[in-house]
């Protein structure tokens, strides 16, 4: 009962927190302005669009999980921080595409993300954390892989920075689940 | 020890040796797909899933499937133009450099490590129910 009440409170605070993450959006402005002048080649715009689609998916996963009532207040608080990071990544990437004269790729519907990520099968907080860990690992690796496809070093720098954010999310979730850190080095991108 | 016991013991040793050889063969057959699964999760899992379309199309049955043929996935024109079937050799070419094989496609990956490509393709074959020769 106590736990249920906690989750209800957490759910109510979800929307308030979700609006607060917008406050951090200014942090990405500098990053975008540095990289924006570098985006001239269609190939680079294509890579950014793929990354943007990845961020849309991450945002949807955290938003849907945040509203599910499955997360304890402590985990929800962490999820909201990560959600904010993904929203800032999204805004930075979308800005780059717009500045280059492109149309940023749109997110899918929540229903599509629920089907794509099989979110309906999540029953516990552990399920959510396990999925988030997998997605963050995939995202960190995807950014590393895509660096090689970029023609501009400033964009590569931006992608490396985003990958480091995803890796931090992965490590935090990994630790929260009590999973030992892998012994072999080169945890991502191989 | 009589001769019958000696023969039995010899047969037992031969059976054990044969068993070890067969088991080693099994392990060699299973290993690439198992190793490939881990690599698949790390290298492909950011955008792909086995059962559902995400950023990229689902991979169940990809080996032996016509290129750009998952009905509910929106492929790029570049991929639609490729034609043909995903065989292990075409997947190897694809993973070597997606933009070289299909310039303008939405996937940007170049896996330089041939062994990694081989293991990932072995895993994709294992979820395709085909040896990929067709």
mmCIF file of C-alpha atoms in Angstrom:
data_model
loop_
_atom_site.group_PDB
_atom_site.id
_atom_site.type_symbol
_atom_site.label_atom_id
_atom_site.label_comp_id
_atom_site.label_asym_id
_atom_site.label_seq_id
_atom_site.Cartn_x
_atom_site.Cartn_y
_atom_site.Cartn_z
ATOM 1 C CA UNK A 1 0.000 0.000 0.000
ATOM 2 C CA UNK A 2 2.804 2.314 1.056
ATOM 3 C CA UNK A 3 4.695 1.401 -2.059
ATOM 4 C CA UNK A 4 1.580 1.979 -4.200
ATOM 5 C CA UNK A 5 1.172 5.442 -2.677
ATOM 6 C CA UNK A 6 4.815 6.169 -3.416
ATOM 7 C CA UNK A 7 4.365 5.154 -7.010
ATOM 8 C CA UNK A 8 1.251 7.331 -7.367
ATOM 9 C CA UNK A 9 3.182 10.292 -6.012
ATOM 10 C CA UNK A 10 6.011 9.480 -8.358
ATOM 11 C CA UNK A 11 3.592 9.302 -11.272
ATOM 12 C CA UNK A 12 2.086 12.668 -10.360
ATOM 13 C CA UNK A 13 5.501 14.276 -10.168
ATOM 14 C CA UNK A 14 6.394 12.829 -13.576
ATOM 15 C CA UNK A 15 4.778 15.621 -15.574
ATOM 16 C CA UNK A 16 6.227 18.312 -13.344
ATOM 17 C CA UNK A 17 9.706 16.871 -13.738
ATOM 18 C CA UNK A 18 9.261 16.336 -17.469
ATOM 19 C CA UNK A 19 8.617 20.039 -17.938
ATOM 20 C CA UNK A 20 11.608 20.960 -15.792
ATOM 21 C CA UNK A 21 14.075 19.163 -18.053
ATOM 22 C CA UNK A 22 13.468 21.856 -20.635
ATOM 23 C CA UNK A 23 15.462 24.162 -18.379
ATOM 24 C CA UNK A 24 18.595 22.299 -19.313
ATOM 25 C CA UNK A 25 18.048 22.812 -23.013
ATOM 26 C CA UNK A 26 20.243 25.894 -23.047
ATOM 27 C CA UNK A 27 23.249 23.697 -22.343
ATOM 28 C CA UNK A 28 23.019 22.201 -25.806
ATOM 29 C CA UNK A 29 22.964 25.551 -27.604
ATOM 30 C CA UNK A 30 26.720 25.993 -27.450
ATOM 31 C CA UNK A 31 27.311 22.445 -28.659
ATOM 32 C CA UNK A 32 24.995 22.976 -31.623
ATOM 33 C CA UNK A 33 26.494 26.299 -32.611
ATOM 34 C CA UNK A 34 29.946 24.720 -32.674
ATOM 35 C CA UNK A 35 28.860 21.813 -34.844
ATOM 36 C CA UNK A 36 26.241 23.564 -36.960
ATOM 37 C CA UNK A 37 28.650 25.213 -39.380
ATOM 38 C CA UNK A 38 30.221 21.823 -40.006
ATOM 39 C CA UNK A 39 27.097 20.161 -41.444
ATOM 40 C CA UNK A 40 27.200 20.560 -45.185
ATOM 41 C CA UNK A 41 27.295 17.062 -46.647
ATOM 42 C CA UNK A 42 24.104 15.059 -47.231
ATOM 43 C CA UNK A 43 25.820 11.998 -45.758
ATOM 44 C CA UNK A 44 26.365 13.797 -42.460
ATOM 45 C CA UNK A 45 22.734 14.913 -42.369
ATOM 46 C CA UNK A 46 21.678 11.297 -42.944
ATOM 47 C CA UNK A 47 23.800 10.111 -40.023
ATOM 48 C CA UNK A 48 22.307 12.825 -37.799
ATOM 49 C CA UNK A 49 18.775 11.839 -38.842
ATOM 50 C CA UNK A 50 19.431 8.213 -37.854
ATOM 51 C CA UNK A 51 20.790 9.404 -34.494
ATOM 52 C CA UNK A 52 17.732 11.597 -34.070
ATOM 53 C CA UNK A 53 15.445 8.605 -34.646
ATOM 54 C CA UNK A 54 17.393 6.797 -31.941
ATOM 55 C CA UNK A 55 16.883 9.690 -29.514
ATOM 56 C CA UNK A 56 13.138 9.796 -30.285
ATOM 57 C CA UNK A 57 12.958 6.117 -29.372
ATOM 58 C CA UNK A 58 14.870 6.626 -26.109
ATOM 59 C CA UNK A 59 12.662 9.560 -25.130
ATOM 60 C CA UNK A 60 9.509 7.541 -25.788
ATOM 61 C CA UNK A 61 10.845 4.593 -23.773
ATOM 62 C CA UNK A 62 11.571 6.758 -20.719
ATOM 63 C CA UNK A 63 8.305 8.704 -21.025
ATOM 64 C CA UNK A 64 6.184 5.564 -21.330
ATOM 65 C CA UNK A 65 8.089 3.812 -18.532
ATOM 66 C CA UNK A 66 7.781 6.960 -16.394
ATOM 67 C CA UNK A 67 4.002 6.920 -16.709
ATOM 68 C CA UNK A 68 3.701 3.154 -16.190
ATOM 69 C CA UNK A 69 3.653 3.228 -12.390
ATOM 70 C CA UNK A 70 6.276 0.454 -12.384
ATOM 71 C CA UNK A 71 9.120 2.674 -11.189
ATOM 72 C CA UNK A 72 9.883 3.510 -7.584
ATOM 73 C CA UNK A 73 10.389 7.227 -6.810
ATOM 74 C CA UNK A 74 14.176 6.814 -6.710
ATOM 75 C CA UNK A 75 14.337 5.079 -10.084
ATOM 76 C CA UNK A 76 11.804 7.477 -11.586
ATOM 77 C CA UNK A 77 13.947 10.418 -10.544
ATOM 78 C CA UNK A 78 16.924 8.874 -12.330
ATOM 79 C CA UNK A 79 14.807 8.065 -15.402
ATOM 80 C CA UNK A 80 13.711 11.710 -15.584
ATOM 81 C CA UNK A 81 17.319 12.885 -15.578
ATOM 82 C CA UNK A 82 18.141 10.487 -18.414
ATOM 83 C CA UNK A 83 14.980 11.555 -20.254
ATOM 84 C CA UNK A 84 16.173 15.151 -20.013
ATOM 85 C CA UNK A 85 19.546 14.205 -21.520
ATOM 86 C CA UNK A 86 17.853 12.448 -24.446
ATOM 87 C CA UNK A 87 15.591 15.440 -25.026
ATOM 88 C CA UNK A 88 18.626 17.713 -25.129
ATOM 89 C CA UNK A 89 20.350 15.349 -27.576
ATOM 90 C CA UNK A 90 17.194 15.386 -29.697
ATOM 91 C CA UNK A 91 17.004 19.166 -29.702
ATOM 92 C CA UNK A 92 20.672 19.520 -30.616
ATOM 93 C CA UNK A 93 20.453 17.000 -33.463
ATOM 94 C CA UNK A 94 17.167 18.411 -34.807
ATOM 95 C CA UNK A 95 18.683 21.897 -34.768
ATOM 96 C CA UNK A 96 21.644 20.694 -36.808
ATOM 97 C CA UNK A 97 19.354 19.182 -39.437
ATOM 98 C CA UNK A 98 17.237 22.355 -39.592
ATOM 99 C CA UNK A 99 20.293 24.599 -39.825
ATOM 100 C CA UNK A 100 21.485 22.509 -42.773
ATOM 101 C CA UNK A 101 18.137 23.049 -44.502
ATOM 102 C CA UNK A 102 16.736 19.599 -43.774
ATOM 103 C CA UNK A 103 13.541 18.462 -42.089
ATOM 104 C CA UNK A 104 14.254 16.647 -38.826
ATOM 105 C CA UNK A 105 12.836 13.131 -38.717
ATOM 106 C CA UNK A 106 9.622 12.943 -36.685
ATOM 107 C CA UNK A 107 9.005 10.563 -33.780
ATOM 108 C CA UNK A 108 6.662 7.607 -34.180
ATOM 109 C CA UNK A 109 3.506 7.396 -32.095
ATOM 110 C CA UNK A 110 3.600 6.031 -28.545
ATOM 111 C CA UNK A 111 1.586 3.040 -29.742
ATOM 112 C CA UNK A 112 4.283 2.281 -32.301
ATOM 113 C CA UNK A 113 7.053 2.546 -29.726
ATOM 114 C CA UNK A 114 5.119 0.310 -27.337
ATOM 115 C CA UNK A 115 4.903 -2.305 -30.100
ATOM 116 C CA UNK A 116 8.470 -1.834 -31.380
ATOM 117 C CA UNK A 117 10.051 -2.129 -27.955
ATOM 118 C CA UNK A 118 7.488 -4.632 -26.669
ATOM 119 C CA UNK A 119 6.855 -2.328 -23.718
ATOM 120 C CA UNK A 120 3.584 -4.097 -22.944
ATOM 121 C CA UNK A 121 5.566 -7.088 -21.714
ATOM 122 C CA UNK A 122 7.272 -5.082 -18.945
ATOM 123 C CA UNK A 123 5.811 -6.072 -15.583
ATOM 124 C CA UNK A 124 8.319 -4.935 -12.971
ATOM 125 C CA UNK A 125 10.856 -2.216 -12.327
ATOM 126 C CA UNK A 126 13.600 -4.754 -13.030
ATOM 127 C CA UNK A 127 12.117 -5.373 -16.490
ATOM 128 C CA UNK A 128 12.185 -1.638 -17.200
ATOM 129 C CA UNK A 129 15.753 -1.237 -15.955
ATOM 130 C CA UNK A 130 16.902 -4.240 -18.023
ATOM 131 C CA UNK A 131 15.351 -2.800 -21.190
ATOM 132 C CA UNK A 132 16.768 0.658 -20.513
ATOM 133 C CA UNK A 133 20.221 -0.847 -19.964
ATOM 134 C CA UNK A 134 20.034 -2.655 -23.300
ATOM 135 C CA UNK A 135 18.837 0.447 -25.142
ATOM 136 C CA UNK A 136 21.514 2.668 -23.605
ATOM 137 C CA UNK A 137 24.234 0.191 -24.509
ATOM 138 C CA UNK A 138 22.939 -0.009 -28.057
ATOM 139 C CA UNK A 139 22.798 3.765 -28.303
ATOM 140 C CA UNK A 140 26.337 4.247 -26.955
ATOM 141 C CA UNK A 141 27.647 1.742 -29.487
ATOM 142 C CA UNK A 142 25.586 3.172 -32.356
ATOM 143 C CA UNK A 143 27.060 6.639 -31.819
ATOM 144 C CA UNK A 144 30.583 5.226 -31.779
ATOM 145 C CA UNK A 145 29.913 3.261 -34.985
ATOM 146 C CA UNK A 146 28.495 6.307 -36.721
ATOM 147 C CA UNK A 147 31.472 8.535 -35.914
ATOM 148 C CA UNK A 148 33.352 6.766 -38.699
ATOM 149 C CA UNK A 149 30.643 7.774 -41.180
ATOM 150 C CA UNK A 150 30.925 11.497 -40.387
ATOM 151 C CA UNK A 151 33.073 13.735 -42.537
ATOM 152 C CA UNK A 152 33.410 16.600 -40.068
ATOM 153 C CA UNK A 153 35.542 16.366 -36.899
ATOM 154 C CA UNK A 154 33.233 18.737 -34.984
ATOM 155 C CA UNK A 155 30.308 16.463 -35.626
ATOM 156 C CA UNK A 156 32.404 13.485 -34.586
ATOM 157 C CA UNK A 157 33.175 15.338 -31.368
ATOM 158 C CA UNK A 158 29.470 15.921 -30.768
ATOM 159 C CA UNK A 159 28.686 12.245 -31.385
ATOM 160 C CA UNK A 160 31.483 11.173 -29.042
ATOM 161 C CA UNK A 161 30.011 13.437 -26.365
ATOM 162 C CA UNK A 162 26.535 11.978 -26.797
ATOM 163 C CA UNK A 163 27.947 8.452 -26.739
ATOM 164 C CA UNK A 164 29.643 9.250 -23.421
ATOM 165 C CA UNK A 165 26.263 10.382 -22.043
ATOM 166 C CA UNK A 166 24.659 7.098 -23.144
ATOM 167 C CA UNK A 167 27.557 5.148 -21.652
ATOM 168 C CA UNK A 168 27.055 6.977 -18.351
ATOM 169 C CA UNK A 169 23.362 6.017 -18.405
ATOM 170 C CA UNK A 170 24.316 2.411 -19.137
ATOM 171 C CA UNK A 171 26.884 2.288 -16.319
ATOM 172 C CA UNK A 172 24.447 3.807 -13.809
ATOM 173 C CA UNK A 173 21.661 1.384 -14.731
ATOM 174 C CA UNK A 174 24.098 -1.527 -14.826
ATOM 175 C CA UNK A 175 25.259 -0.666 -11.338
ATOM 176 C CA UNK A 176 21.697 -0.172 -10.063
ATOM 177 C CA UNK A 177 20.845 -3.689 -11.240
ATOM 178 C CA UNK A 178 23.864 -5.044 -9.362
ATOM 179 C CA UNK A 179 25.389 -6.493 -12.530
ATOM 180 C CA UNK A 180 29.196 -6.810 -12.400
ATOM 181 C CA UNK A 181 31.045 -4.569 -14.808
ATOM 182 C CA UNK A 182 32.584 -6.575 -17.701
ATOM 183 C CA UNK A 183 36.250 -7.427 -17.145
ATOM 184 C CA UNK A 184 37.313 -6.986 -20.776
ATOM 185 C CA UNK A 185 38.043 -3.462 -21.919
ATOM 186 C CA UNK A 186 36.410 -1.770 -24.926
ATOM 187 C CA UNK A 187 32.920 -2.177 -23.493
ATOM 188 C CA UNK A 188 31.247 -0.508 -26.457
ATOM 189 C CA UNK A 189 31.641 -0.595 -30.170
ATOM 190 C CA UNK A 190 32.949 -4.146 -30.427
ATOM 191 C CA UNK B 1 41.743 -59.011 -16.641
ATOM 192 C CA UNK B 2 40.329 -61.354 -19.299
ATOM 193 C CA UNK B 3 40.240 -60.617 -23.017
ATOM 194 C CA UNK B 4 36.512 -59.795 -22.963
ATOM 195 C CA UNK B 5 37.037 -57.119 -20.334
ATOM 196 C CA UNK B 6 40.005 -55.737 -22.286
ATOM 197 C CA UNK B 7 37.883 -55.485 -25.445
ATOM 198 C CA UNK B 8 35.092 -53.754 -23.470
ATOM 199 C CA UNK B 9 37.550 -51.267 -22.013
ATOM 200 C CA UNK B 10 39.006 -50.523 -25.437
ATOM 201 C CA UNK B 11 35.517 -49.988 -26.858
ATOM 202 C CA UNK B 12 34.727 -47.677 -23.952
ATOM 203 C CA UNK B 13 37.853 -45.597 -24.593
ATOM 204 C CA UNK B 14 37.044 -45.388 -28.320
ATOM 205 C CA UNK B 15 33.445 -44.364 -27.532
ATOM 206 C CA UNK B 16 34.652 -41.642 -25.170
ATOM 207 C CA UNK B 17 37.150 -40.320 -27.694
ATOM 208 C CA UNK B 18 34.506 -40.365 -30.414
ATOM 209 C CA UNK B 19 32.105 -38.574 -28.079
ATOM 210 C CA UNK B 20 34.665 -35.867 -27.375
ATOM 211 C CA UNK B 21 35.299 -35.366 -31.073
ATOM 212 C CA UNK B 22 31.560 -35.150 -31.789
ATOM 213 C CA UNK B 23 30.981 -32.753 -28.884
ATOM 214 C CA UNK B 24 33.840 -30.564 -30.071
ATOM 215 C CA UNK B 25 32.183 -30.555 -33.489
ATOM 216 C CA UNK B 26 28.871 -29.500 -31.929
ATOM 217 C CA UNK B 27 30.564 -26.715 -29.980
ATOM 218 C CA UNK B 28 32.240 -25.467 -33.134
ATOM 219 C CA UNK B 29 28.867 -25.445 -34.893
ATOM 220 C CA UNK B 30 27.069 -23.617 -32.081
ATOM 221 C CA UNK B 31 29.791 -21.182 -31.060
ATOM 222 C CA UNK B 32 29.702 -18.765 -34.005
ATOM 223 C CA UNK B 33 25.984 -18.115 -33.578
ATOM 224 C CA UNK B 34 26.319 -17.722 -29.801
ATOM 225 C CA UNK B 35 29.275 -15.358 -30.117
ATOM 226 C CA UNK B 36 27.454 -13.636 -32.931
ATOM 227 C CA UNK B 37 24.454 -13.085 -30.674
ATOM 228 C CA UNK B 38 26.533 -11.026 -28.236
ATOM 229 C CA UNK B 39 28.080 -9.062 -31.084
ATOM 230 C CA UNK B 40 24.651 -8.585 -32.633
ATOM 231 C CA UNK B 41 23.317 -7.120 -29.391
ATOM 232 C CA UNK B 42 26.291 -4.779 -29.116
ATOM 233 C CA UNK B 43 26.683 -3.732 -32.727
ATOM 234 C CA UNK B 44 23.134 -3.912 -34.064
ATOM 235 C CA UNK B 45 20.942 -3.686 -30.950
ATOM 236 C CA UNK B 46 20.932 0.103 -30.918
ATOM 237 C CA UNK B 47 18.687 0.186 -33.961
ATOM 238 C CA UNK B 48 17.501 -3.370 -34.650
ATOM 239 C CA UNK B 49 15.523 -6.103 -32.923
ATOM 240 C CA UNK B 50 14.930 -9.668 -33.986
ATOM 241 C CA UNK B 51 11.143 -9.586 -33.785
ATOM 242 C CA UNK B 52 10.091 -5.965 -34.320
ATOM 243 C CA UNK B 53 10.874 -3.051 -36.600
ATOM 244 C CA UNK B 54 12.616 -0.185 -34.819
ATOM 245 C CA UNK B 55 15.005 2.311 -36.389
ATOM 246 C CA UNK B 56 15.819 -0.538 -38.762
ATOM 247 C CA UNK B 57 13.718 -3.508 -39.881
ATOM 248 C CA UNK B 58 13.318 -6.720 -37.865
ATOM 249 C CA UNK B 59 15.882 -9.430 -38.453
ATOM 250 C CA UNK B 60 13.982 -12.678 -37.955
ATOM 251 C CA UNK B 61 14.297 -14.512 -41.264
ATOM 252 C CA UNK B 62 16.627 -11.959 -42.851
ATOM 253 C CA UNK B 63 18.948 -14.526 -44.437
ATOM 254 C CA UNK B 64 17.195 -15.750 -47.555
ATOM 255 C CA UNK B 65 14.724 -12.852 -47.529
ATOM 256 C CA UNK B 66 14.338 -10.515 -50.467
ATOM 257 C CA UNK B 67 16.084 -7.207 -49.845
ATOM 258 C CA UNK B 68 13.762 -4.413 -48.647
ATOM 259 C CA UNK B 69 10.813 -6.780 -48.340
ATOM 260 C CA UNK B 70 9.536 -6.486 -44.749
ATOM 261 C CA UNK B 71 6.024 -5.265 -45.581
ATOM 262 C CA UNK B 72 5.495 -2.818 -42.715
ATOM 263 C CA UNK B 73 8.910 -1.152 -42.833
ATOM 264 C CA UNK B 74 9.616 2.061 -44.752
ATOM 265 C CA UNK B 75 12.847 1.409 -46.655
ATOM 266 C CA UNK B 76 15.008 4.059 -48.294
ATOM 267 C CA UNK B 77 14.873 4.260 -52.107
ATOM 268 C CA UNK B 78 18.547 3.257 -52.141
ATOM 269 C CA UNK B 79 17.794 -0.068 -50.510
ATOM 270 C CA UNK B 80 14.678 -0.703 -52.585
ATOM 271 C CA UNK B 81 16.786 -0.376 -55.723
ATOM 272 C CA UNK B 82 19.259 -3.069 -54.688
ATOM 273 C CA UNK B 83 17.093 -6.062 -55.540
ATOM 274 C CA UNK B 84 17.937 -9.707 -54.897
ATOM 275 C CA UNK B 85 18.112 -11.680 -51.688
ATOM 276 C CA UNK B 86 20.103 -11.316 -48.468
ATOM 277 C CA UNK B 87 22.667 -14.098 -48.695
ATOM 278 C CA UNK B 88 25.599 -14.406 -46.262
ATOM 279 C CA UNK B 89 27.941 -12.979 -48.882
ATOM 280 C CA UNK B 90 25.687 -9.986 -49.577
ATOM 281 C CA UNK B 91 25.271 -9.381 -45.855
ATOM 282 C CA UNK B 92 29.051 -9.464 -45.547
ATOM 283 C CA UNK B 93 29.294 -6.817 -48.252
ATOM 284 C CA UNK B 94 26.552 -4.774 -46.552
ATOM 285 C CA UNK B 95 28.161 -4.860 -43.124
ATOM 286 C CA UNK B 96 31.543 -3.999 -44.663
ATOM 287 C CA UNK B 97 30.149 -0.632 -45.693
ATOM 288 C CA UNK B 98 26.466 0.100 -46.039
ATOM 289 C CA UNK B 99 27.009 3.350 -47.931
ATOM 290 C CA UNK B 100 29.359 1.661 -50.387
ATOM 291 C CA UNK B 101 26.803 -1.009 -51.201
ATOM 292 C CA UNK B 102 23.762 1.281 -51.189
ATOM 293 C CA UNK B 103 24.756 4.969 -51.192
ATOM 294 C CA UNK B 104 21.990 7.060 -49.660
ATOM 295 C CA UNK B 105 20.551 4.267 -47.515
ATOM 296 C CA UNK B 106 19.682 5.187 -43.944
ATOM 297 C CA UNK B 107 22.137 2.827 -42.282
ATOM 298 C CA UNK B 108 25.664 4.012 -41.596
ATOM 299 C CA UNK B 109 27.952 1.195 -40.592
ATOM 300 C CA UNK B 110 31.291 -0.140 -41.722
ATOM 301 C CA UNK B 111 32.468 -3.171 -39.765
ATOM 302 C CA UNK B 112 36.102 -3.631 -40.749
ATOM 303 C CA UNK B 113 36.603 -6.816 -38.737
ATOM 304 C CA UNK B 114 35.811 -9.772 -41.038
ATOM 305 C CA UNK B 115 35.564 -12.167 -38.090
ATOM 306 C CA UNK B 116 32.964 -9.972 -36.394
ATOM 307 C CA UNK B 117 30.972 -9.880 -39.627
ATOM 308 C CA UNK B 118 31.186 -13.677 -39.942
ATOM 309 C CA UNK B 119 29.910 -14.195 -36.394
ATOM 310 C CA UNK B 120 27.065 -11.704 -36.742
ATOM 311 C CA UNK B 121 25.995 -13.309 -40.013
ATOM 312 C CA UNK B 122 26.162 -16.749 -38.343
ATOM 313 C CA UNK B 123 23.771 -15.428 -35.715
ATOM 314 C CA UNK B 124 21.467 -13.929 -38.354
ATOM 315 C CA UNK B 125 21.425 -17.319 -40.094
ATOM 316 C CA UNK B 126 20.523 -18.999 -36.809
ATOM 317 C CA UNK B 127 17.408 -16.808 -36.511
ATOM 318 C CA UNK B 128 16.512 -17.262 -40.150
ATOM 319 C CA UNK B 129 16.058 -21.022 -40.259
ATOM 320 C CA UNK B 130 18.135 -21.260 -43.385
ATOM 321 C CA UNK B 131 21.739 -21.834 -44.370
ATOM 322 C CA UNK B 132 21.408 -18.788 -46.533
ATOM 323 C CA UNK B 133 22.535 -20.580 -49.657
ATOM 324 C CA UNK B 134 19.455 -19.831 -51.666
#
